[in-house]
PDB file of C-alpha atoms in Angstrom:
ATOM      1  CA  UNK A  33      63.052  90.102  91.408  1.00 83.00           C
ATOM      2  CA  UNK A  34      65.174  92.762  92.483  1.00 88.00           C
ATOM      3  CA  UNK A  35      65.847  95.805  90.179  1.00 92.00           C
ATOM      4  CA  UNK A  36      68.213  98.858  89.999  1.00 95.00           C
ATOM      5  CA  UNK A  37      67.660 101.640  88.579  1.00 96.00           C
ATOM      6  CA  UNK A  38      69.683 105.049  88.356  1.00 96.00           C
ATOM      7  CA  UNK A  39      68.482 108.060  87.043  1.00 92.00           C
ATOM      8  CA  UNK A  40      69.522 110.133  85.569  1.00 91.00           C
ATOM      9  CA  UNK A  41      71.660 108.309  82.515  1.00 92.00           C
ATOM     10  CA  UNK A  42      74.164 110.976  82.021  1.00 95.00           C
ATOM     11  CA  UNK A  43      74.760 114.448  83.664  1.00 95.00           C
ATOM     12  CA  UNK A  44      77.210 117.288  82.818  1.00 96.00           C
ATOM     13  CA  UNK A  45      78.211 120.259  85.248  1.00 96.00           C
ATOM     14  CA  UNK A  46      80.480 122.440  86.027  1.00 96.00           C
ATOM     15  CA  UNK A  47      83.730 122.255  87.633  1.00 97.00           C
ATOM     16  CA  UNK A  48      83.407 123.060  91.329  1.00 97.00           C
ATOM     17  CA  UNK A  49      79.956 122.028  91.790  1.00 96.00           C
ATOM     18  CA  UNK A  50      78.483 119.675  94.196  1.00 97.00           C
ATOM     19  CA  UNK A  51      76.121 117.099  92.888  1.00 95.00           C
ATOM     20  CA  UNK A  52      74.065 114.010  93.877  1.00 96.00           C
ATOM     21  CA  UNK A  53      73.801 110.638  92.171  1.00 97.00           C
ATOM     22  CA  UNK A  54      70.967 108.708  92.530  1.00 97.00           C
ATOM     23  CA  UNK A  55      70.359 104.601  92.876  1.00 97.00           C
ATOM     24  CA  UNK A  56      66.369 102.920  93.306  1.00 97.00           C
ATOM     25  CA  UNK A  57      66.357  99.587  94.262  1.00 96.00           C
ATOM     26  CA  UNK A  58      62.796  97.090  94.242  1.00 95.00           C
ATOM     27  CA  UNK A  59      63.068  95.161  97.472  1.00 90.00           C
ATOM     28  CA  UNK A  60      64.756  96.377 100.421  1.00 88.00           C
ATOM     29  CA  UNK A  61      66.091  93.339 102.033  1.00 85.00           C
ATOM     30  CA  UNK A  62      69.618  93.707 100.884  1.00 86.00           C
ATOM     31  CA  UNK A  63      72.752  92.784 101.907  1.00 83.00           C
ATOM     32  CA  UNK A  64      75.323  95.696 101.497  1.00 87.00           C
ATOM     33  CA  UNK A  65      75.366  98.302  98.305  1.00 92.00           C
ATOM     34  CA  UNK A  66      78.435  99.449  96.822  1.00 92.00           C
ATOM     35  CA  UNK A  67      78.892 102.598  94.184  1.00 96.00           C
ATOM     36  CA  UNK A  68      81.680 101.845  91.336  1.00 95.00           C
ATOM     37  CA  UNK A  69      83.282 104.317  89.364  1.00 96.00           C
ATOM     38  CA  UNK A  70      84.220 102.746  85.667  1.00 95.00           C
ATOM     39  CA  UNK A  71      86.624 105.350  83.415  1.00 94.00           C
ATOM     40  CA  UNK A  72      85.914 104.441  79.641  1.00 89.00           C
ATOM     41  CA  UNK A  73      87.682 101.301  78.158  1.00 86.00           C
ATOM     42  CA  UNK A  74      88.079  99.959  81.682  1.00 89.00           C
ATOM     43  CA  UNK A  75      87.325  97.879  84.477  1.00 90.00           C
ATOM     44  CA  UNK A  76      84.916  99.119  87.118  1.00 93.00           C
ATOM     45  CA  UNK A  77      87.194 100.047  90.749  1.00 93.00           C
ATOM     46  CA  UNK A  78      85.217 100.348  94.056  1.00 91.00           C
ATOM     47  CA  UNK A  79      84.665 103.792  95.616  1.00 95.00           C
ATOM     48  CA  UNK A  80      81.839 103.163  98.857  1.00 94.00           C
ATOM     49  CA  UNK A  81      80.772  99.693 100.268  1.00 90.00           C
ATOM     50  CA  UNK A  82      77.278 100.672 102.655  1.00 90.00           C
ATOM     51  CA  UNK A  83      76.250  97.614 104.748  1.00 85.00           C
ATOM     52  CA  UNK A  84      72.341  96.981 105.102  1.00 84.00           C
ATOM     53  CA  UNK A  85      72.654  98.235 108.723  1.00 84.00           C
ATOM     54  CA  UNK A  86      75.000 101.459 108.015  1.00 88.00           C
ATOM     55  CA  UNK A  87      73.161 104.548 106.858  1.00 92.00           C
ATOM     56  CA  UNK A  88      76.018 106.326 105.222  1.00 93.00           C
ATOM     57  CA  UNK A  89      79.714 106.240 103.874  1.00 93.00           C
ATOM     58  CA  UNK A  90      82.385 108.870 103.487  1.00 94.00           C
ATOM     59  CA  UNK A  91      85.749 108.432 101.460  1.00 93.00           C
ATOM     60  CA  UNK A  92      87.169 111.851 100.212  1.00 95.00           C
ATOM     61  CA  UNK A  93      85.061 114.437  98.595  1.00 97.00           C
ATOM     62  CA  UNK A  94      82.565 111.047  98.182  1.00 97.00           C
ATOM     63  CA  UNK A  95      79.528 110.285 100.723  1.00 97.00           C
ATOM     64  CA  UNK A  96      77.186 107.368 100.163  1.00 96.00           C
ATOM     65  CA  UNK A  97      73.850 107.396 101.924  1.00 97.00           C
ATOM     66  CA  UNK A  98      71.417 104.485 102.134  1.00 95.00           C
ATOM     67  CA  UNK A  99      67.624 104.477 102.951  1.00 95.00           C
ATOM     68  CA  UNK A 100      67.190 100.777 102.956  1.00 91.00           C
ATOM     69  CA  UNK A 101      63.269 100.835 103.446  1.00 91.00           C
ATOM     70  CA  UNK A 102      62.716 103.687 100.737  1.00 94.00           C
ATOM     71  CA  UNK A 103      65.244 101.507  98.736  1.00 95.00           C
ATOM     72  CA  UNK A 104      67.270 104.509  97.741  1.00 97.00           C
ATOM     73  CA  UNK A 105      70.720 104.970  97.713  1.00 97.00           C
ATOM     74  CA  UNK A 106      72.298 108.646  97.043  1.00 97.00           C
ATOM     75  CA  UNK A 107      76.528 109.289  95.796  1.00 97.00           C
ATOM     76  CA  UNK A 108      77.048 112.727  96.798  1.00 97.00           C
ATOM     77  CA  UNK A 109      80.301 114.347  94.936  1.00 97.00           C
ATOM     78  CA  UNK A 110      81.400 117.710  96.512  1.00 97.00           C
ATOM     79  CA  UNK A 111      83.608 120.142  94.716  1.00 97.00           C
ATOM     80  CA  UNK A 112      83.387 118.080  91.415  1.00 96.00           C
ATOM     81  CA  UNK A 113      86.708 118.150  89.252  1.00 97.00           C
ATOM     82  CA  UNK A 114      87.112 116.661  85.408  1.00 96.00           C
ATOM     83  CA  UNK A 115      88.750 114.024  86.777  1.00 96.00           C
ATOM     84  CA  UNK A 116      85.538 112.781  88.054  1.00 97.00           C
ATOM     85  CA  UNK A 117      84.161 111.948  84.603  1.00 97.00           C
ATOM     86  CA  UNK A 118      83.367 108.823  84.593  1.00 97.00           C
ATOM     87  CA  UNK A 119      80.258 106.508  84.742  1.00 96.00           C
ATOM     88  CA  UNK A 120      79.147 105.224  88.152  1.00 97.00           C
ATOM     89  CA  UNK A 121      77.568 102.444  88.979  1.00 96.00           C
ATOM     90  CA  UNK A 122      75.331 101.342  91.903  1.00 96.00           C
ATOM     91  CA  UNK A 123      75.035  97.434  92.807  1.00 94.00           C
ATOM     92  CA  UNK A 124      73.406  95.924  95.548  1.00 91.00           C
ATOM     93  CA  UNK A 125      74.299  92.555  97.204  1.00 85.00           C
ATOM     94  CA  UNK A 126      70.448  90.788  97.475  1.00 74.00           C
ATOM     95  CA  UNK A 127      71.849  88.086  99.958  1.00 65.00           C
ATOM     96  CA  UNK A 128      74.829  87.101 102.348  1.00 59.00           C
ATOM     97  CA  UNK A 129      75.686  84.374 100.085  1.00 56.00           C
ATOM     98  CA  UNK A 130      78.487  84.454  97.691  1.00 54.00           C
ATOM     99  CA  UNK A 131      78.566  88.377  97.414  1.00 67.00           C
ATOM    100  CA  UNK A 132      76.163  88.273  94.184  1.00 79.00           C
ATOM    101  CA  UNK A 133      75.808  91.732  93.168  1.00 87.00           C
ATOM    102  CA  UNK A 134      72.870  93.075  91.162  1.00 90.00           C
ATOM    103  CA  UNK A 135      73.976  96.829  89.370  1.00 93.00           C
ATOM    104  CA  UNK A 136      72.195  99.417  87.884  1.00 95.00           C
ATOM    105  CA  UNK A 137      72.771 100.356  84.565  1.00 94.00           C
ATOM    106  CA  UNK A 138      74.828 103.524  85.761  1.00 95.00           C
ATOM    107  CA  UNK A 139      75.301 107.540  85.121  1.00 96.00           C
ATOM    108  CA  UNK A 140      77.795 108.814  82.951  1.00 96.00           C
ATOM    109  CA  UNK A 141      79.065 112.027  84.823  1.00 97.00           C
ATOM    110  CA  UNK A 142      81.248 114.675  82.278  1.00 97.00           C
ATOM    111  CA  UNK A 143      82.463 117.423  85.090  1.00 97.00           C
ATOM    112  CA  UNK A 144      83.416 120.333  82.468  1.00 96.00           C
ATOM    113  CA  UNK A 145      86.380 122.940  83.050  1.00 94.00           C
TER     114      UNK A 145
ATOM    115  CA  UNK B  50     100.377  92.180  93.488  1.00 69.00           C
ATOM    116  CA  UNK B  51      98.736  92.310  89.949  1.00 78.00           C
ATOM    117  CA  UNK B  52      94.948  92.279  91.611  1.00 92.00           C
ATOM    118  CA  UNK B  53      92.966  90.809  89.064  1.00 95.00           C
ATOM    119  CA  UNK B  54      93.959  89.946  85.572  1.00 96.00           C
ATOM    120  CA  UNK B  55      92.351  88.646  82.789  1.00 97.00           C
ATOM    121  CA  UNK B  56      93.122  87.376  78.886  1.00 96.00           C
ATOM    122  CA  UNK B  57      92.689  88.249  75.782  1.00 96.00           C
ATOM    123  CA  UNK B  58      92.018  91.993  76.011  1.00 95.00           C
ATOM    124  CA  UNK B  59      90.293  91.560  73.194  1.00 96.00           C
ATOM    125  CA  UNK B  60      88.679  89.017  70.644  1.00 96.00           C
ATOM    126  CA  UNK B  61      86.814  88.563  67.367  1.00 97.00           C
ATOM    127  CA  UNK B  62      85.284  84.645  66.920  1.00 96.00           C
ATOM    128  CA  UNK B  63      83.146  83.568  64.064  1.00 97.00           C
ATOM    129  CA  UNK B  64      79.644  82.122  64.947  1.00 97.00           C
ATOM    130  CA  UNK B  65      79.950  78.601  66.119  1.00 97.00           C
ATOM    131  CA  UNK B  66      83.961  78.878  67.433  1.00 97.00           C
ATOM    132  CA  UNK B  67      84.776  78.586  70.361  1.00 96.00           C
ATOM    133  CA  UNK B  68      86.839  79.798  73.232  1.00 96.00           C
ATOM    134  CA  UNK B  69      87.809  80.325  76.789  1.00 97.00           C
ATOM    135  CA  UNK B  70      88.474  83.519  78.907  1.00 97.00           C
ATOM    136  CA  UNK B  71      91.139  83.127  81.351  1.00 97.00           C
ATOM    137  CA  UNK B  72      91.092  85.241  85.041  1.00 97.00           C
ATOM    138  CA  UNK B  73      93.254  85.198  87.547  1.00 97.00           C
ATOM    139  CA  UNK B  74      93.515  86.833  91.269  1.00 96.00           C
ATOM    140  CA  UNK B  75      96.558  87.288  93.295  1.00 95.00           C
ATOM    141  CA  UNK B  76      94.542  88.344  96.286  1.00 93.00           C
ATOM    142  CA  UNK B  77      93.841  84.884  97.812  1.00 92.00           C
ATOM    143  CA  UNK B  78      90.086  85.510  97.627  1.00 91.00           C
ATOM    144  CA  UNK B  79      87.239  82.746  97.822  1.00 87.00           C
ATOM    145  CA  UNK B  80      84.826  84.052  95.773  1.00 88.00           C
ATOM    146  CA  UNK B  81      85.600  84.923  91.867  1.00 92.00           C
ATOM    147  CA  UNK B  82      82.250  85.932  89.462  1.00 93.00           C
ATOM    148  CA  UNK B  83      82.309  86.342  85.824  1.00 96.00           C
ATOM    149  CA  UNK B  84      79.908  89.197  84.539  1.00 96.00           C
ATOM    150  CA  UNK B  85      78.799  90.346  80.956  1.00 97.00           C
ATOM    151  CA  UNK B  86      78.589  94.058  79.799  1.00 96.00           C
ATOM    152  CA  UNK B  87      76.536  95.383  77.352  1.00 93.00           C
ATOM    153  CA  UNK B  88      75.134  98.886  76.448  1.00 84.00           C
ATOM    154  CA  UNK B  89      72.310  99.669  78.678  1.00 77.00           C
ATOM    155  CA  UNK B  90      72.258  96.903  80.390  1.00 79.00           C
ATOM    156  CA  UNK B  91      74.601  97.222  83.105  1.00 85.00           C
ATOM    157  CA  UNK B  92      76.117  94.156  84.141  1.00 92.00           C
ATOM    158  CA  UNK B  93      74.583  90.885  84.698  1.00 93.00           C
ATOM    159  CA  UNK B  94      76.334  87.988  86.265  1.00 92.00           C
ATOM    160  CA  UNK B  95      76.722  85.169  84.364  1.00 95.00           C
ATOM    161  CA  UNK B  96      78.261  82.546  87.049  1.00 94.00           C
ATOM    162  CA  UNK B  97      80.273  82.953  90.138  1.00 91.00           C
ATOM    163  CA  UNK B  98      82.097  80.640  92.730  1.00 90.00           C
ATOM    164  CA  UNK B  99      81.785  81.259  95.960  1.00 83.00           C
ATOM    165  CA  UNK B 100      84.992  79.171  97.010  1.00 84.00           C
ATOM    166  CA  UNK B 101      87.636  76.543  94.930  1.00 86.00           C
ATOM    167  CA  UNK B 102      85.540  73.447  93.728  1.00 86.00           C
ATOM    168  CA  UNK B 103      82.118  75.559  93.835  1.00 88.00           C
ATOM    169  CA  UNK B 104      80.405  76.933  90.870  1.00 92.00           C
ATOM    170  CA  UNK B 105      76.767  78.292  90.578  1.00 90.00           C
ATOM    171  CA  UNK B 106      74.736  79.945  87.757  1.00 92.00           C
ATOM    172  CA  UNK B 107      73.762  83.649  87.504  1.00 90.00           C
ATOM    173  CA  UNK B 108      71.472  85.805  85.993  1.00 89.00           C
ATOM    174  CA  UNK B 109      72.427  84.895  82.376  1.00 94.00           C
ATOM    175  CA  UNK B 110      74.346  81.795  81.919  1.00 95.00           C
ATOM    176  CA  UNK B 111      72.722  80.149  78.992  1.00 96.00           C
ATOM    177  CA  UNK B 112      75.921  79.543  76.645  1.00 96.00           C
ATOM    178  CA  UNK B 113      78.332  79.062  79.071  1.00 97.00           C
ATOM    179  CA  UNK B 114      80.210  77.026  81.001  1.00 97.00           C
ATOM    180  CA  UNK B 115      82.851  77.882  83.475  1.00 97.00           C
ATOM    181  CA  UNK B 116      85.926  76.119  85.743  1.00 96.00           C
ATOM    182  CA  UNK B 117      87.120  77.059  88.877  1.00 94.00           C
ATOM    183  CA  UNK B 118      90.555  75.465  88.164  1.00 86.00           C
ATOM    184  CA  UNK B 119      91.864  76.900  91.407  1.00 94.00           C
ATOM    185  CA  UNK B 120      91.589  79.171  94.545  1.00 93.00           C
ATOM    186  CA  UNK B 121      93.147  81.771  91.819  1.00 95.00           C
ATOM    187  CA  UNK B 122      91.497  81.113  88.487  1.00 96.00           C
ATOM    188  CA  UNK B 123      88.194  81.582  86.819  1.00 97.00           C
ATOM    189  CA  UNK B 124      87.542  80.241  83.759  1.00 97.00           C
ATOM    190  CA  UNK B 125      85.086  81.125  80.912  1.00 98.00           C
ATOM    191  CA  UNK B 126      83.910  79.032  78.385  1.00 97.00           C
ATOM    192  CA  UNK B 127      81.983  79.703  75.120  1.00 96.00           C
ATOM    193  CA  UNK B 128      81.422  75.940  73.448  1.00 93.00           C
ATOM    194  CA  UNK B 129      79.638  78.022  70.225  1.00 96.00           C
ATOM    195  CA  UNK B 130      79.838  81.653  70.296  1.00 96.00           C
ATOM    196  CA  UNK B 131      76.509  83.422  69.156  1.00 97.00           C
ATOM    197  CA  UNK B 132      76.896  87.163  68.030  1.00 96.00           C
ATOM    198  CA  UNK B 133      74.327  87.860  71.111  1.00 96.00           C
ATOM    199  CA  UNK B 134      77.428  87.005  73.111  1.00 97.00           C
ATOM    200  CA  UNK B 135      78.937  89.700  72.224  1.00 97.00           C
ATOM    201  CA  UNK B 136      80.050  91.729  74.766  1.00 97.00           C
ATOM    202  CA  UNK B 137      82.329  92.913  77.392  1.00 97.00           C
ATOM    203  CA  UNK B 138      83.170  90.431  79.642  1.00 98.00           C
ATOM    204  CA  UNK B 139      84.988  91.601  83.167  1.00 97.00           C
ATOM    205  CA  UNK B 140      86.174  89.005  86.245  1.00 96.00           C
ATOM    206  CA  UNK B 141      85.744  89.919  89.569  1.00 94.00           C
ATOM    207  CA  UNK B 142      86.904  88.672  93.172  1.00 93.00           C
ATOM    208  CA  UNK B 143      85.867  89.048  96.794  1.00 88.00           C
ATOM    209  CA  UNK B 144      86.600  88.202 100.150  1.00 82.00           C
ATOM    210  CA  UNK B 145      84.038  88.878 102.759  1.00 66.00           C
ATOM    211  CA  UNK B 146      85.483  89.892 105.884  1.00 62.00           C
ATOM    212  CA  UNK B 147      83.683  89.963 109.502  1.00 57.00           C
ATOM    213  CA  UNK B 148      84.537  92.893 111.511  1.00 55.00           C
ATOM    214  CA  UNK B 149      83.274  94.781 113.604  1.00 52.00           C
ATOM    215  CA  UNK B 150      81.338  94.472 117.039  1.00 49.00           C
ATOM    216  CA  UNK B 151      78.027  94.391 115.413  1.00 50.00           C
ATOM    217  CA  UNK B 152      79.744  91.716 113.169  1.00 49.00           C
ATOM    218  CA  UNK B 153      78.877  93.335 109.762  1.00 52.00           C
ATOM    219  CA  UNK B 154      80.513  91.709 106.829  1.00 56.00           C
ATOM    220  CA  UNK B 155      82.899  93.907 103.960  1.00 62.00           C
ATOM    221  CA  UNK B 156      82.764  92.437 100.631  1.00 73.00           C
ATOM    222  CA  UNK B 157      84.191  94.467  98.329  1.00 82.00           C
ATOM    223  CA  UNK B 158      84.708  93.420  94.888  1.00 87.00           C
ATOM    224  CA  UNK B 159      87.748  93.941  92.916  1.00 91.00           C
ATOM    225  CA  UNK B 160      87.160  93.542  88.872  1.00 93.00           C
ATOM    226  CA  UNK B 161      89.499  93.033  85.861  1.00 95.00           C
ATOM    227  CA  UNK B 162      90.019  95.147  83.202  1.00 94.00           C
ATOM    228  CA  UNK B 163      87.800  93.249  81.005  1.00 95.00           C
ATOM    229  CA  UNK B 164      87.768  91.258  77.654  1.00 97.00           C
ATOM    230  CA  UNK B 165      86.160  92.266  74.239  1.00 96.00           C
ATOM    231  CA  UNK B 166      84.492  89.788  72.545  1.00 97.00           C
ATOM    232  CA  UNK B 167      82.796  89.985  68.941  1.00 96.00           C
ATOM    233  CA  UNK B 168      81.396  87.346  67.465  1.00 96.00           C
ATOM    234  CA  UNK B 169      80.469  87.993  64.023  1.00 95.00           C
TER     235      UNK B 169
END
């Protein structure tokens, strides 16, 4: 049964610095991963998409890296800003059927000023 | 183009009532999912349809039943809400989309703000 796991639950820094997110996942035969960012009382709004045969994403100050056969995934957040505080979520798509997505429970990221 | 929407926002039920969560999508998307949020436990899918007239169970569907009424709607049904029900409960679409030479496939999913559900 595939699992995902992100450590670590919740992280605080600093304005300005640059920090990595991290996403484990149990078998590696996946079909795309995707890192969500979900603000507090809200719905969850898609920030990367990685397909199984891509190694990395970039969208902004945001770059998503994927090491299928390690099963790791990293979010990398350069120059972080408060308005990155938020929890983020990793999810991974276990088959090209019906875009069933399996997430981790998340890290709740507080970027201080 | 509204995206995704979803009602109530929120709702309290007494054990053994029940009720139905509406979703919509604007985006003319096949596949619609209905997933469950609690603390901890990320979210777990519950059922999804992978096109109008298709329905298929989840991860956690025990207590549910659902409708795909449409190519836009989603419905959730609790026959006789349990307080381990719950929850947040957030609708989601997707369209997966070949492109590409190597013909990879984009399925991004696009969620709803969610419904609040206590059953006491």
């Amino acid at each position: 049964k595939q699992e995902v796991t992100q450590i670590p639950a919740a992280l605080s820094v600093p304005e300005g610095e640059n920090l990595v997110l991290n996403c484990s996942f149990t078998d590696s035969a996946i079909y795309n991963l995707q890192w969500f960012r979900q603000d507090p009382g809200k719905g969850l709004t898609s920030l990367l998409l990685i397909q199984s045969s891509q190694r990395e994403q970039t969208s902004g100050r945001l770059n998503a890296s994927l090491d299928k056969s390690s099963g790791r995934s990293t979010l990398y957040i350069a120059a972080s800003q408060p308005g990155d505080s938020a929890t983020y979520l990793c999810a991974v798509g276990p088959d090209n059927q019906g875009g069933k997505l399996i997430f981790g429970q998340g890290t709740e990221l507080s970027v201080k000023p | 183009n509204a995206g995704v929407t979803q009602t109530p926002k929120f709702q309290v039920l007494k054990t053994g009532q029940s009720m139905t969560l509406q979703c919509a999508q604007d985006m003319n998307h096949n596949s619609m999912y209905w997933y469950r949020q609690d603390p901890g436990m990320g979210l777990r899918l519950i059922y999804y349809s992978a096109s109008e007239g298709t329905t298929d169970k989840g991860e956690v569907p025990n207590g549910y039943n659902v409708s795909r009424l449409n190519k836009r709607e989603f419905s959730l049904r609790l026959e006789s809400a349990a307080p381990s029900q719950t929850s947040v409960y957030f609708c989601a679409s997707s369209e997966a989309i070949l492109s590409g030479r190597a013909g990879s496939w984009t399925d991004t999913q696009y969620f709803g703000p969610g419904t609040r559900l206590t059953v006491l």
